[in-house]
């Protein structure tokens, strides 16, 4: 009697070769001797009826077993389901929301061809079940692909960070380097891009008459998985692949709850970009392409300059501007554009800095027509700490040698000569010298 292979992948190939699940099951029932030829029971004797019923029961039991094996094999090659609130169909068919000529657009962006979940799984060095598990959404999960910790914010509150576990982080890094970093980004975006930094961001706004700084409220949490899916669709991927990519790059904000001695991670809302995922910053740059384009055009029309570093939007009016500043009009229009693009301005963090006082952009002073520079107070603190070290005095609370080296590197970024002197002097203490 023939037996089926225990390898689900090989079994699924056998099912495909047989012409589908039903054809495979019928062939196996016949081959194993369980397929019963249907007859009219009225013409049977009682003994024949008993034997006929027994054969039908055996056939039904074997058919149930084969269906179970076929279903297990099907799941090794198909996503099947991705959890509550996520639409999924294993049938690869065009979707009305797919970008027209999507393959051509993906090719223009030099993106890898991903036409099926199998191709994506192979690219990420995963099996289909592993890919499904990585994407699956549960409102109350007992395990996550993230580790949660907090870091202090400048206002004294704690910022939750969800750091992806190694396998998920590797998948996100592949998506970042092979897809997201190849997507078009506006020139006014200065954060998380090669060759751009807080220094290039501040350099846009030197020698300004007036500087307007505005923040976006809950920047990452506002970017839900459906918006991320839209980014991948516009890049040139179809519904299936875009859904999987978006789910890999997002997670729901969660509360950790203990119940009956068990830990649950309870969803507090829709999946969104997590603080801590390597893909999150670059995805916001791609998503904000139209926002940056609109704000750049608005600023230019009113005589202002514009740049964005993550959720920090900065506008500056050049010192030589002779016309009206139109500050009120700029404020109102920016709020309307930001709202239209699916975000919200954080009103309490809107600031206006005029040339009479210190003007800073992403932590660097931009007064005058010189290059951006670190605050004088920071440089004084560094020199004072170095003086204490040189004279054997203790550092003030919170200061450590690695922190001082980091601040010296910060100075070096804007003033190479002064920064190198500080790094050299501090380096002697790092190596135990004098």
Tab-separated table of C-alpha atoms in Angstrom:
chain	number	residue	atom	x	y	z
A	1	UNK	CA	0.000	0.000	0.000
A	2	UNK	CA	1.385	3.427	-0.975
A	3	UNK	CA	2.064	6.062	1.656
A	4	UNK	CA	2.362	9.799	1.315
A	5	UNK	CA	5.568	11.654	2.040
A	6	UNK	CA	5.897	13.312	5.446
A	7	UNK	CA	7.543	16.380	3.856
A	8	UNK	CA	4.727	18.960	3.444
A	9	UNK	CA	6.608	20.836	0.703
A	10	UNK	CA	7.130	17.678	-1.355
A	11	UNK	CA	3.534	16.659	-0.654
A	12	UNK	CA	2.237	19.954	-2.035
A	13	UNK	CA	4.239	19.394	-5.207
A	14	UNK	CA	2.600	15.973	-5.520
A	15	UNK	CA	-0.826	17.573	-5.070
A	16	UNK	CA	-0.074	20.087	-7.836
A	17	UNK	CA	1.123	17.322	-10.146
A	18	UNK	CA	-2.081	15.389	-9.443
A	19	UNK	CA	-4.185	18.355	-10.567
A	20	UNK	CA	-5.311	19.735	-7.213
A	21	UNK	CA	-6.423	18.604	-3.770
A	22	UNK	CA	-9.594	16.791	-4.871
A	23	UNK	CA	-7.840	14.925	-7.676
A	24	UNK	CA	-4.972	13.995	-5.362
A	25	UNK	CA	-7.294	12.672	-2.637
A	26	UNK	CA	-9.340	10.622	-5.122
A	27	UNK	CA	-6.157	9.138	-6.582
A	28	UNK	CA	-4.809	8.278	-3.124
A	29	UNK	CA	-8.079	6.676	-2.032
A	30	UNK	CA	-8.072	4.532	-5.141
A	31	UNK	CA	-4.387	3.639	-4.825
A	32	UNK	CA	-4.752	2.695	-1.154
A	33	UNK	CA	-7.884	0.686	-1.740
A	34	UNK	CA	-10.250	2.936	0.199
A	35	UNK	CA	-12.290	4.282	-2.709
A	36	UNK	CA	-15.769	2.760	-2.546
A	37	UNK	CA	-17.872	2.362	-5.671
A	38	UNK	CA	-21.337	3.767	-4.914
A	39	UNK	CA	-24.188	1.245	-5.225
A	40	UNK	CA	-27.912	1.040	-4.503
A	41	UNK	CA	-28.216	-0.161	-0.917
A	42	UNK	CA	-31.840	-1.287	-1.396
A	43	UNK	CA	-30.702	-4.294	-3.424
A	44	UNK	CA	-28.170	-5.412	-0.777
A	45	UNK	CA	-28.561	-8.058	1.889
A	46	UNK	CA	-28.111	-7.052	5.511
A	47	UNK	CA	-24.620	-8.477	5.508
A	48	UNK	CA	-23.689	-6.619	2.349
A	49	UNK	CA	-25.124	-3.391	3.815
A	50	UNK	CA	-22.958	-3.764	6.926
A	51	UNK	CA	-19.860	-4.337	4.824
A	52	UNK	CA	-20.788	-1.393	2.546
A	53	UNK	CA	-21.288	0.962	5.527
A	54	UNK	CA	-18.015	-0.174	7.047
A	55	UNK	CA	-16.184	0.506	3.778
A	56	UNK	CA	-17.773	3.969	3.538
A	57	UNK	CA	-16.659	4.788	7.077
A	58	UNK	CA	-13.105	3.680	6.310
A	59	UNK	CA	-13.140	5.776	3.160
A	60	UNK	CA	-14.421	8.811	5.084
A	61	UNK	CA	-11.758	8.388	7.785
A	62	UNK	CA	-8.992	8.082	5.209
A	63	UNK	CA	-10.376	11.045	3.257
A	64	UNK	CA	-10.377	13.170	6.417
A	65	UNK	CA	-6.779	12.189	7.093
A	66	UNK	CA	-5.743	13.051	3.539
A	67	UNK	CA	-7.534	16.416	3.696
A	68	UNK	CA	-5.678	17.250	6.913
A	69	UNK	CA	-2.355	16.356	5.318
A	70	UNK	CA	-3.235	18.361	2.197
A	71	UNK	CA	-4.195	21.397	4.295
A	72	UNK	CA	-0.884	21.222	6.173
A	73	UNK	CA	0.923	20.997	2.845
A	74	UNK	CA	-1.114	23.928	1.454
A	75	UNK	CA	-0.034	26.123	4.390
A	76	UNK	CA	3.644	25.495	3.654
A	77	UNK	CA	3.207	27.156	0.272
A	78	UNK	CA	0.476	29.754	0.988
A	79	UNK	CA	-0.048	32.589	3.457
A	80	UNK	CA	-3.720	31.609	4.086
A	81	UNK	CA	-4.550	34.232	6.736
A	82	UNK	CA	-2.821	37.192	8.411
A	83	UNK	CA	-5.022	37.870	11.429
A	84	UNK	CA	-7.832	40.192	12.437
A	85	UNK	CA	-8.397	43.263	10.299
A	86	UNK	CA	-6.034	42.206	7.514
A	87	UNK	CA	-7.554	41.264	4.177
A	88	UNK	CA	-5.672	38.484	2.410
A	89	UNK	CA	-6.330	36.274	-0.570
A	90	UNK	CA	-3.900	33.627	-1.809
A	91	UNK	CA	-5.295	34.102	-5.274
A	92	UNK	CA	-2.901	36.425	-7.087
A	93	UNK	CA	-5.155	38.674	-9.126
A	94	UNK	CA	-5.017	42.375	-10.080
A	95	UNK	CA	-6.442	44.797	-7.540
A	96	UNK	CA	-8.133	48.052	-8.541
A	97	UNK	CA	-5.836	49.999	-6.202
A	98	UNK	CA	-2.639	48.644	-7.745
A	99	UNK	CA	-0.528	51.255	-9.522
A	100	UNK	CA	-0.958	51.144	-13.320
A	101	UNK	CA	2.143	49.764	-15.058
A	102	UNK	CA	3.456	48.710	-11.649
A	103	UNK	CA	6.192	46.454	-13.023
A	104	UNK	CA	7.587	49.309	-15.126
A	105	UNK	CA	7.575	51.635	-12.125
A	106	UNK	CA	9.379	49.076	-9.950
A	107	UNK	CA	11.953	48.613	-12.697
A	108	UNK	CA	12.481	52.384	-12.937
A	109	UNK	CA	13.260	52.446	-9.205
A	110	UNK	CA	15.560	49.426	-9.686
A	111	UNK	CA	13.554	47.425	-7.161
A	112	UNK	CA	13.819	43.637	-6.900
A	113	UNK	CA	11.094	41.728	-8.740
A	114	UNK	CA	8.700	40.307	-6.139
A	115	UNK	CA	5.616	38.785	-7.720
A	116	UNK	CA	4.616	36.213	-5.090
A	117	UNK	CA	4.904	35.504	-1.359
A	118	UNK	CA	7.294	32.681	-2.238
A	119	UNK	CA	9.675	35.106	-3.950
A	120	UNK	CA	9.561	37.461	-0.963
A	121	UNK	CA	10.153	34.609	1.501
A	122	UNK	CA	13.153	33.412	-0.487
A	123	UNK	CA	14.573	36.945	-0.676
A	124	UNK	CA	14.297	37.230	3.116
A	125	UNK	CA	15.700	33.690	3.665
A	126	UNK	CA	12.414	32.598	5.253
A	127	UNK	CA	9.902	29.812	4.713
A	128	UNK	CA	6.293	30.689	3.955
A	129	UNK	CA	5.193	29.723	7.508
A	130	UNK	CA	7.965	31.928	8.952
A	131	UNK	CA	6.907	34.806	6.719
A	132	UNK	CA	3.286	34.351	7.769
A	133	UNK	CA	4.277	34.321	11.452
A	134	UNK	CA	6.316	37.494	11.023
A	135	UNK	CA	3.365	39.321	9.436
A	136	UNK	CA	0.490	37.854	11.464
A	137	UNK	CA	-1.505	40.368	13.530
A	138	UNK	CA	-3.090	39.536	16.889
A	139	UNK	CA	-4.908	42.080	19.018
A	140	UNK	CA	-3.858	40.192	22.167
A	141	UNK	CA	-0.509	38.499	21.575
A	142	UNK	CA	1.468	36.368	24.001
A	143	UNK	CA	4.689	36.803	22.019
A	144	UNK	CA	6.056	39.616	19.894
A	145	UNK	CA	8.893	40.040	17.416
A	146	UNK	CA	10.020	43.097	19.414
A	147	UNK	CA	11.689	43.914	22.730
A	148	UNK	CA	10.370	46.991	24.513
A	149	UNK	CA	12.433	49.503	26.496
A	150	UNK	CA	12.288	53.248	27.134
A	151	UNK	CA	14.691	56.170	26.809
A	152	UNK	CA	14.291	59.580	28.475
A	153	UNK	CA	13.048	62.512	26.400
A	154	UNK	CA	14.187	66.103	26.870
A	155	UNK	CA	10.922	66.977	28.631
A	156	UNK	CA	11.532	64.286	31.265
A	157	UNK	CA	8.994	61.760	29.958
A	158	UNK	CA	9.921	58.336	28.626
A	159	UNK	CA	9.935	57.420	24.943
A	160	UNK	CA	8.989	53.758	24.306
A	161	UNK	CA	11.309	51.963	21.894
A	162	UNK	CA	10.297	48.676	20.249
A	163	UNK	CA	13.477	47.002	19.026
A	164	UNK	CA	12.918	44.152	16.533
A	165	UNK	CA	14.304	40.709	17.330
A	166	UNK	CA	17.195	39.517	15.106
A	167	UNK	CA	15.193	37.633	12.459
A	168	UNK	CA	12.685	40.463	11.980
A	169	UNK	CA	15.455	43.062	12.079
A	170	UNK	CA	17.301	41.199	9.303
A	171	UNK	CA	14.115	41.194	7.183
A	172	UNK	CA	13.570	44.910	7.801
A	173	UNK	CA	17.167	45.709	6.891
A	174	UNK	CA	16.790	43.797	3.618
A	175	UNK	CA	13.638	45.796	2.823
A	176	UNK	CA	15.398	49.031	3.798
A	177	UNK	CA	18.491	48.500	1.623
A	178	UNK	CA	16.830	46.831	-1.361
A	179	UNK	CA	13.553	48.760	-1.569
A	180	UNK	CA	12.971	51.751	0.715
A	181	UNK	CA	16.338	53.452	0.198
A	182	UNK	CA	15.730	53.341	-3.564
A	183	UNK	CA	12.443	55.235	-3.403
A	184	UNK	CA	12.327	58.918	-4.427
A	185	UNK	CA	12.772	61.423	-1.584
A	186	UNK	CA	12.428	65.209	-1.748
A	187	UNK	CA	15.533	67.359	-1.492
A	188	UNK	CA	14.177	69.168	1.560
A	189	UNK	CA	14.260	65.941	3.631
A	190	UNK	CA	17.485	66.052	5.654
A	191	UNK	CA	17.166	63.176	8.124
A	192	UNK	CA	18.296	59.538	7.800
A	193	UNK	CA	19.769	59.948	4.325
A	194	UNK	CA	23.321	59.429	3.124
A	195	UNK	CA	25.150	62.747	2.919
A	196	UNK	CA	22.480	64.583	4.918
A	197	UNK	CA	22.413	65.291	8.635
A	198	UNK	CA	21.470	67.812	11.305
A	199	UNK	CA	24.325	69.905	9.886
A	200	UNK	CA	22.944	69.963	6.333
A	201	UNK	CA	19.511	70.669	7.787
A	202	UNK	CA	20.768	73.655	9.784
A	203	UNK	CA	22.841	74.947	6.852
A	204	UNK	CA	19.622	75.639	4.910
A	205	UNK	CA	18.674	78.328	7.447
A	206	UNK	CA	21.837	80.359	8.135
A	207	UNK	CA	21.670	84.179	8.148
A	208	UNK	CA	17.919	84.274	8.701
A	209	UNK	CA	15.757	87.245	9.646
A	210	UNK	CA	13.129	84.942	11.146
A	211	UNK	CA	12.995	81.198	11.813
A	212	UNK	CA	9.760	79.259	12.272
A	213	UNK	CA	9.994	75.765	13.778
A	214	UNK	CA	7.057	73.336	13.821
A	215	UNK	CA	6.711	69.701	14.891
A	216	UNK	CA	4.397	66.935	13.719
A	217	UNK	CA	2.340	65.258	16.448
A	218	UNK	CA	2.945	61.510	16.918
A	219	UNK	CA	4.876	61.259	13.665
A	220	UNK	CA	5.577	57.504	13.571
A	221	UNK	CA	2.277	56.393	15.179
A	222	UNK	CA	0.353	58.403	12.581
A	223	UNK	CA	1.874	56.324	9.761
A	224	UNK	CA	-0.365	53.244	9.846
A	225	UNK	CA	0.337	49.994	8.038
A	226	UNK	CA	-2.197	50.864	5.352
A	227	UNK	CA	-0.304	54.075	4.569
A	228	UNK	CA	2.914	52.073	4.431
A	229	UNK	CA	1.232	49.619	2.078
A	230	UNK	CA	0.410	52.608	-0.142
A	231	UNK	CA	4.114	53.515	-0.277
A	232	UNK	CA	4.994	50.055	-1.570
A	233	UNK	CA	2.096	50.105	-4.035
A	234	UNK	CA	3.226	53.429	-5.474
A	235	UNK	CA	6.735	51.976	-5.699
A	236	UNK	CA	5.370	49.340	-8.098
A	237	UNK	CA	4.384	46.316	-6.027
A	238	UNK	CA	1.011	44.553	-6.190
A	239	UNK	CA	-1.527	44.118	-3.397
A	240	UNK	CA	-0.131	40.865	-1.986
A	241	UNK	CA	3.522	41.903	-1.740
A	242	UNK	CA	2.675	45.431	-0.548
A	243	UNK	CA	0.563	43.995	2.275
A	244	UNK	CA	3.333	41.662	3.431
A	245	UNK	CA	6.016	44.363	3.253
A	246	UNK	CA	3.828	46.803	5.200
A	247	UNK	CA	3.095	44.273	7.942
A	248	UNK	CA	6.793	43.420	8.330
A	249	UNK	CA	7.604	47.113	8.803
A	250	UNK	CA	4.831	47.904	11.316
A	251	UNK	CA	3.523	46.853	14.714
A	252	UNK	CA	0.601	47.967	16.848
A	253	UNK	CA	1.239	50.175	19.891
A	254	UNK	CA	0.697	47.825	22.798
A	255	UNK	CA	0.095	47.715	26.529
A	256	UNK	CA	1.696	44.929	28.549
A	257	UNK	CA	-1.009	43.230	30.628
A	258	UNK	CA	-0.787	40.404	33.171
A	259	UNK	CA	-3.784	38.068	33.395
A	260	UNK	CA	-3.982	34.728	35.227
A	261	UNK	CA	-0.214	34.634	35.512
A	262	UNK	CA	0.258	35.133	31.766
A	263	UNK	CA	1.677	38.156	29.917
A	264	UNK	CA	-0.329	39.650	27.057
A	265	UNK	CA	0.665	42.431	24.658
A	266	UNK	CA	-2.668	44.124	23.980
A	267	UNK	CA	-3.083	46.254	20.880
A	268	UNK	CA	-4.043	49.887	21.508
A	269	UNK	CA	-4.685	50.782	17.889
A	270	UNK	CA	-3.742	50.142	14.298
A	271	UNK	CA	-0.324	48.853	13.320
A	272	UNK	CA	2.073	51.723	12.635
A	273	UNK	CA	5.759	52.505	12.280
A	274	UNK	CA	7.539	51.511	15.499
A	275	UNK	CA	10.261	53.596	17.095
A	276	UNK	CA	13.243	51.254	16.831
A	277	UNK	CA	12.649	49.555	13.471
A	278	UNK	CA	15.414	50.366	10.940
A	279	UNK	CA	12.820	50.896	8.187
A	280	UNK	CA	10.710	53.502	10.007
A	281	UNK	CA	12.690	56.725	9.355
A	282	UNK	CA	13.290	56.012	5.662
A	283	UNK	CA	9.647	55.091	5.118
A	284	UNK	CA	8.546	58.460	6.506
A	285	UNK	CA	10.849	60.218	4.033
A	286	UNK	CA	9.280	58.311	1.131
A	287	UNK	CA	5.776	58.898	2.480
A	288	UNK	CA	6.390	62.643	2.942
A	289	UNK	CA	7.490	63.222	-0.657
A	290	UNK	CA	4.307	65.116	-1.527
A	291	UNK	CA	4.218	66.922	1.841
A	292	UNK	CA	7.785	68.159	1.326
A	293	UNK	CA	7.032	69.149	-2.254
A	294	UNK	CA	3.996	71.194	-1.207
A	295	UNK	CA	5.706	72.881	1.739
A	296	UNK	CA	8.782	73.715	-0.346
A	297	UNK	CA	6.585	75.363	-2.979
A	298	UNK	CA	4.573	77.218	-0.322
A	299	UNK	CA	7.703	78.522	1.398
A	300	UNK	CA	9.270	79.646	-1.897
A	301	UNK	CA	6.105	81.478	-2.909
A	302	UNK	CA	6.208	83.513	0.305
A	303	UNK	CA	9.981	84.077	0.193
A	304	UNK	CA	10.890	81.494	2.855
A	305	UNK	CA	13.182	78.447	2.929
A	306	UNK	CA	12.080	75.004	4.114
A	307	UNK	CA	13.632	71.771	5.346
A	308	UNK	CA	12.457	68.772	7.363
A	309	UNK	CA	14.419	66.539	9.700
A	310	UNK	CA	12.140	63.629	10.711
A	311	UNK	CA	9.148	65.343	12.359
A	312	UNK	CA	10.874	68.748	12.723
A	313	UNK	CA	9.835	71.243	10.046
A	314	UNK	CA	11.870	74.434	9.774
A	315	UNK	CA	11.099	77.570	7.765
A	316	UNK	CA	13.390	80.601	7.561
A	317	UNK	CA	13.109	84.044	6.030
A	318	UNK	CA	16.506	85.154	4.621
A	319	UNK	CA	18.054	88.266	6.176
A	320	UNK	CA	18.025	90.038	2.794
A	321	UNK	CA	14.288	89.579	2.239
A	322	UNK	CA	12.755	93.012	1.618
A	323	UNK	CA	9.056	92.179	1.287
A	324	UNK	CA	6.418	91.352	3.860
A	325	UNK	CA	7.202	88.239	5.982
A	326	UNK	CA	3.692	86.782	5.649
A	327	UNK	CA	4.333	84.838	8.877
A	328	UNK	CA	0.656	84.449	9.756
A	329	UNK	CA	-0.223	83.283	6.259
A	330	UNK	CA	2.656	80.796	6.319
A	331	UNK	CA	1.541	79.385	9.680
A	332	UNK	CA	-2.032	78.887	8.555
A	333	UNK	CA	-1.139	77.371	5.203
A	334	UNK	CA	1.406	74.966	6.726
A	335	UNK	CA	-1.197	73.655	9.153
A	336	UNK	CA	-3.672	73.093	6.336
A	337	UNK	CA	-1.127	71.298	4.147
A	338	UNK	CA	0.083	69.103	7.021
A	339	UNK	CA	-3.505	68.187	7.896
A	340	UNK	CA	-4.341	67.430	4.254
A	341	UNK	CA	-1.357	65.059	4.137
A	342	UNK	CA	-2.660	63.042	7.082
A	343	UNK	CA	-0.614	64.581	9.905
A	344	UNK	CA	-1.161	67.170	12.628
A	345	UNK	CA	0.977	70.089	13.785
A	346	UNK	CA	1.951	70.031	17.468
A	347	UNK	CA	0.832	73.535	18.424
A	348	UNK	CA	2.716	73.711	21.730
A	349	UNK	CA	6.061	73.147	19.974
A	350	UNK	CA	5.648	75.869	17.341
A	351	UNK	CA	8.411	78.446	17.864
A	352	UNK	CA	9.440	81.711	16.187
A	353	UNK	CA	13.068	82.910	16.535
A	354	UNK	CA	14.095	86.337	15.311
A	355	UNK	CA	17.587	87.573	14.499
A	356	UNK	CA	17.835	89.525	17.767
A	357	UNK	CA	18.130	86.324	19.817
A	358	UNK	CA	19.839	82.969	19.404
A	359	UNK	CA	18.545	80.998	16.441
A	360	UNK	CA	19.092	77.248	16.451
A	361	UNK	CA	18.026	74.490	14.060
A	362	UNK	CA	18.289	70.822	15.110
A	363	UNK	CA	20.547	71.890	17.972
A	364	UNK	CA	22.990	74.005	15.937
A	365	UNK	CA	23.289	77.789	16.077
A	366	UNK	CA	22.643	79.435	12.688
A	367	UNK	CA	22.862	83.178	13.514
A	368	UNK	CA	24.805	85.164	10.928
A	369	UNK	CA	26.139	84.047	7.582
A	370	UNK	CA	28.734	81.615	8.978
A	371	UNK	CA	28.340	77.844	9.015
A	372	UNK	CA	26.138	76.214	11.693
A	373	UNK	CA	27.938	75.664	15.001
A	374	UNK	CA	27.422	74.006	18.344
A	375	UNK	CA	26.145	76.186	21.208
A	376	UNK	CA	28.808	78.088	23.125
A	377	UNK	CA	27.481	76.652	26.399
A	378	UNK	CA	28.220	73.108	25.244
A	379	UNK	CA	31.793	73.980	24.297
A	380	UNK	CA	32.332	75.655	27.675
A	381	UNK	CA	31.041	72.577	29.493
A	382	UNK	CA	33.407	70.384	27.482
A	383	UNK	CA	36.401	72.576	28.302
A	384	UNK	CA	35.426	72.600	31.985
A	385	UNK	CA	35.126	68.803	32.051
A	386	UNK	CA	38.495	68.455	30.306
A	387	UNK	CA	40.054	70.834	32.848
A	388	UNK	CA	38.721	68.692	35.709
A	389	UNK	CA	40.156	65.552	34.137
A	390	UNK	CA	43.551	67.171	33.633
A	391	UNK	CA	43.687	68.260	37.270
A	392	UNK	CA	42.386	65.028	38.752
A	393	UNK	CA	39.019	66.449	39.752
A	394	UNK	CA	35.812	64.421	39.542
A	395	UNK	CA	33.396	64.930	36.667
A	396	UNK	CA	29.997	66.381	37.417
A	397	UNK	CA	27.034	64.032	37.836
A	398	UNK	CA	25.940	62.462	34.564
A	399	UNK	CA	29.247	63.055	32.785
A	400	UNK	CA	31.275	60.080	31.602
A	401	UNK	CA	34.275	59.866	29.317
A	402	UNK	CA	32.270	58.195	26.483
A	403	UNK	CA	29.661	60.959	26.721
A	404	UNK	CA	32.349	63.650	26.562
A	405	UNK	CA	33.939	61.929	23.554
A	406	UNK	CA	30.539	61.910	21.852
A	407	UNK	CA	30.066	65.633	22.500
A	408	UNK	CA	33.566	66.336	21.174
A	409	UNK	CA	32.694	64.418	18.001
A	410	UNK	CA	29.586	66.587	17.785
A	411	UNK	CA	31.783	69.701	17.901
A	412	UNK	CA	34.095	68.154	15.291
A	413	UNK	CA	31.177	67.830	12.879
A	414	UNK	CA	30.837	71.631	12.682
A	415	UNK	CA	34.359	72.768	13.638
A	416	UNK	CA	37.004	70.216	12.659
A	417	UNK	CA	39.979	72.069	14.217
A	418	UNK	CA	38.402	72.666	17.625
A	419	UNK	CA	36.751	69.250	17.672
A	420	UNK	CA	40.018	67.476	16.864
A	421	UNK	CA	41.772	69.264	19.742
A	422	UNK	CA	39.072	68.151	22.166
A	423	UNK	CA	39.044	64.570	20.854
A	424	UNK	CA	42.836	64.322	21.098
A	425	UNK	CA	42.880	65.645	24.657
A	426	UNK	CA	40.052	63.368	25.800
A	427	UNK	CA	41.569	60.433	23.943
A	428	UNK	CA	44.601	60.511	26.253
A	429	UNK	CA	42.349	59.722	29.201
A	430	UNK	CA	40.541	57.005	27.271
A	431	UNK	CA	43.877	55.225	26.734
A	432	UNK	CA	45.073	55.883	30.278
A	433	UNK	CA	47.569	58.570	29.280
A	434	UNK	CA	48.056	62.079	30.567
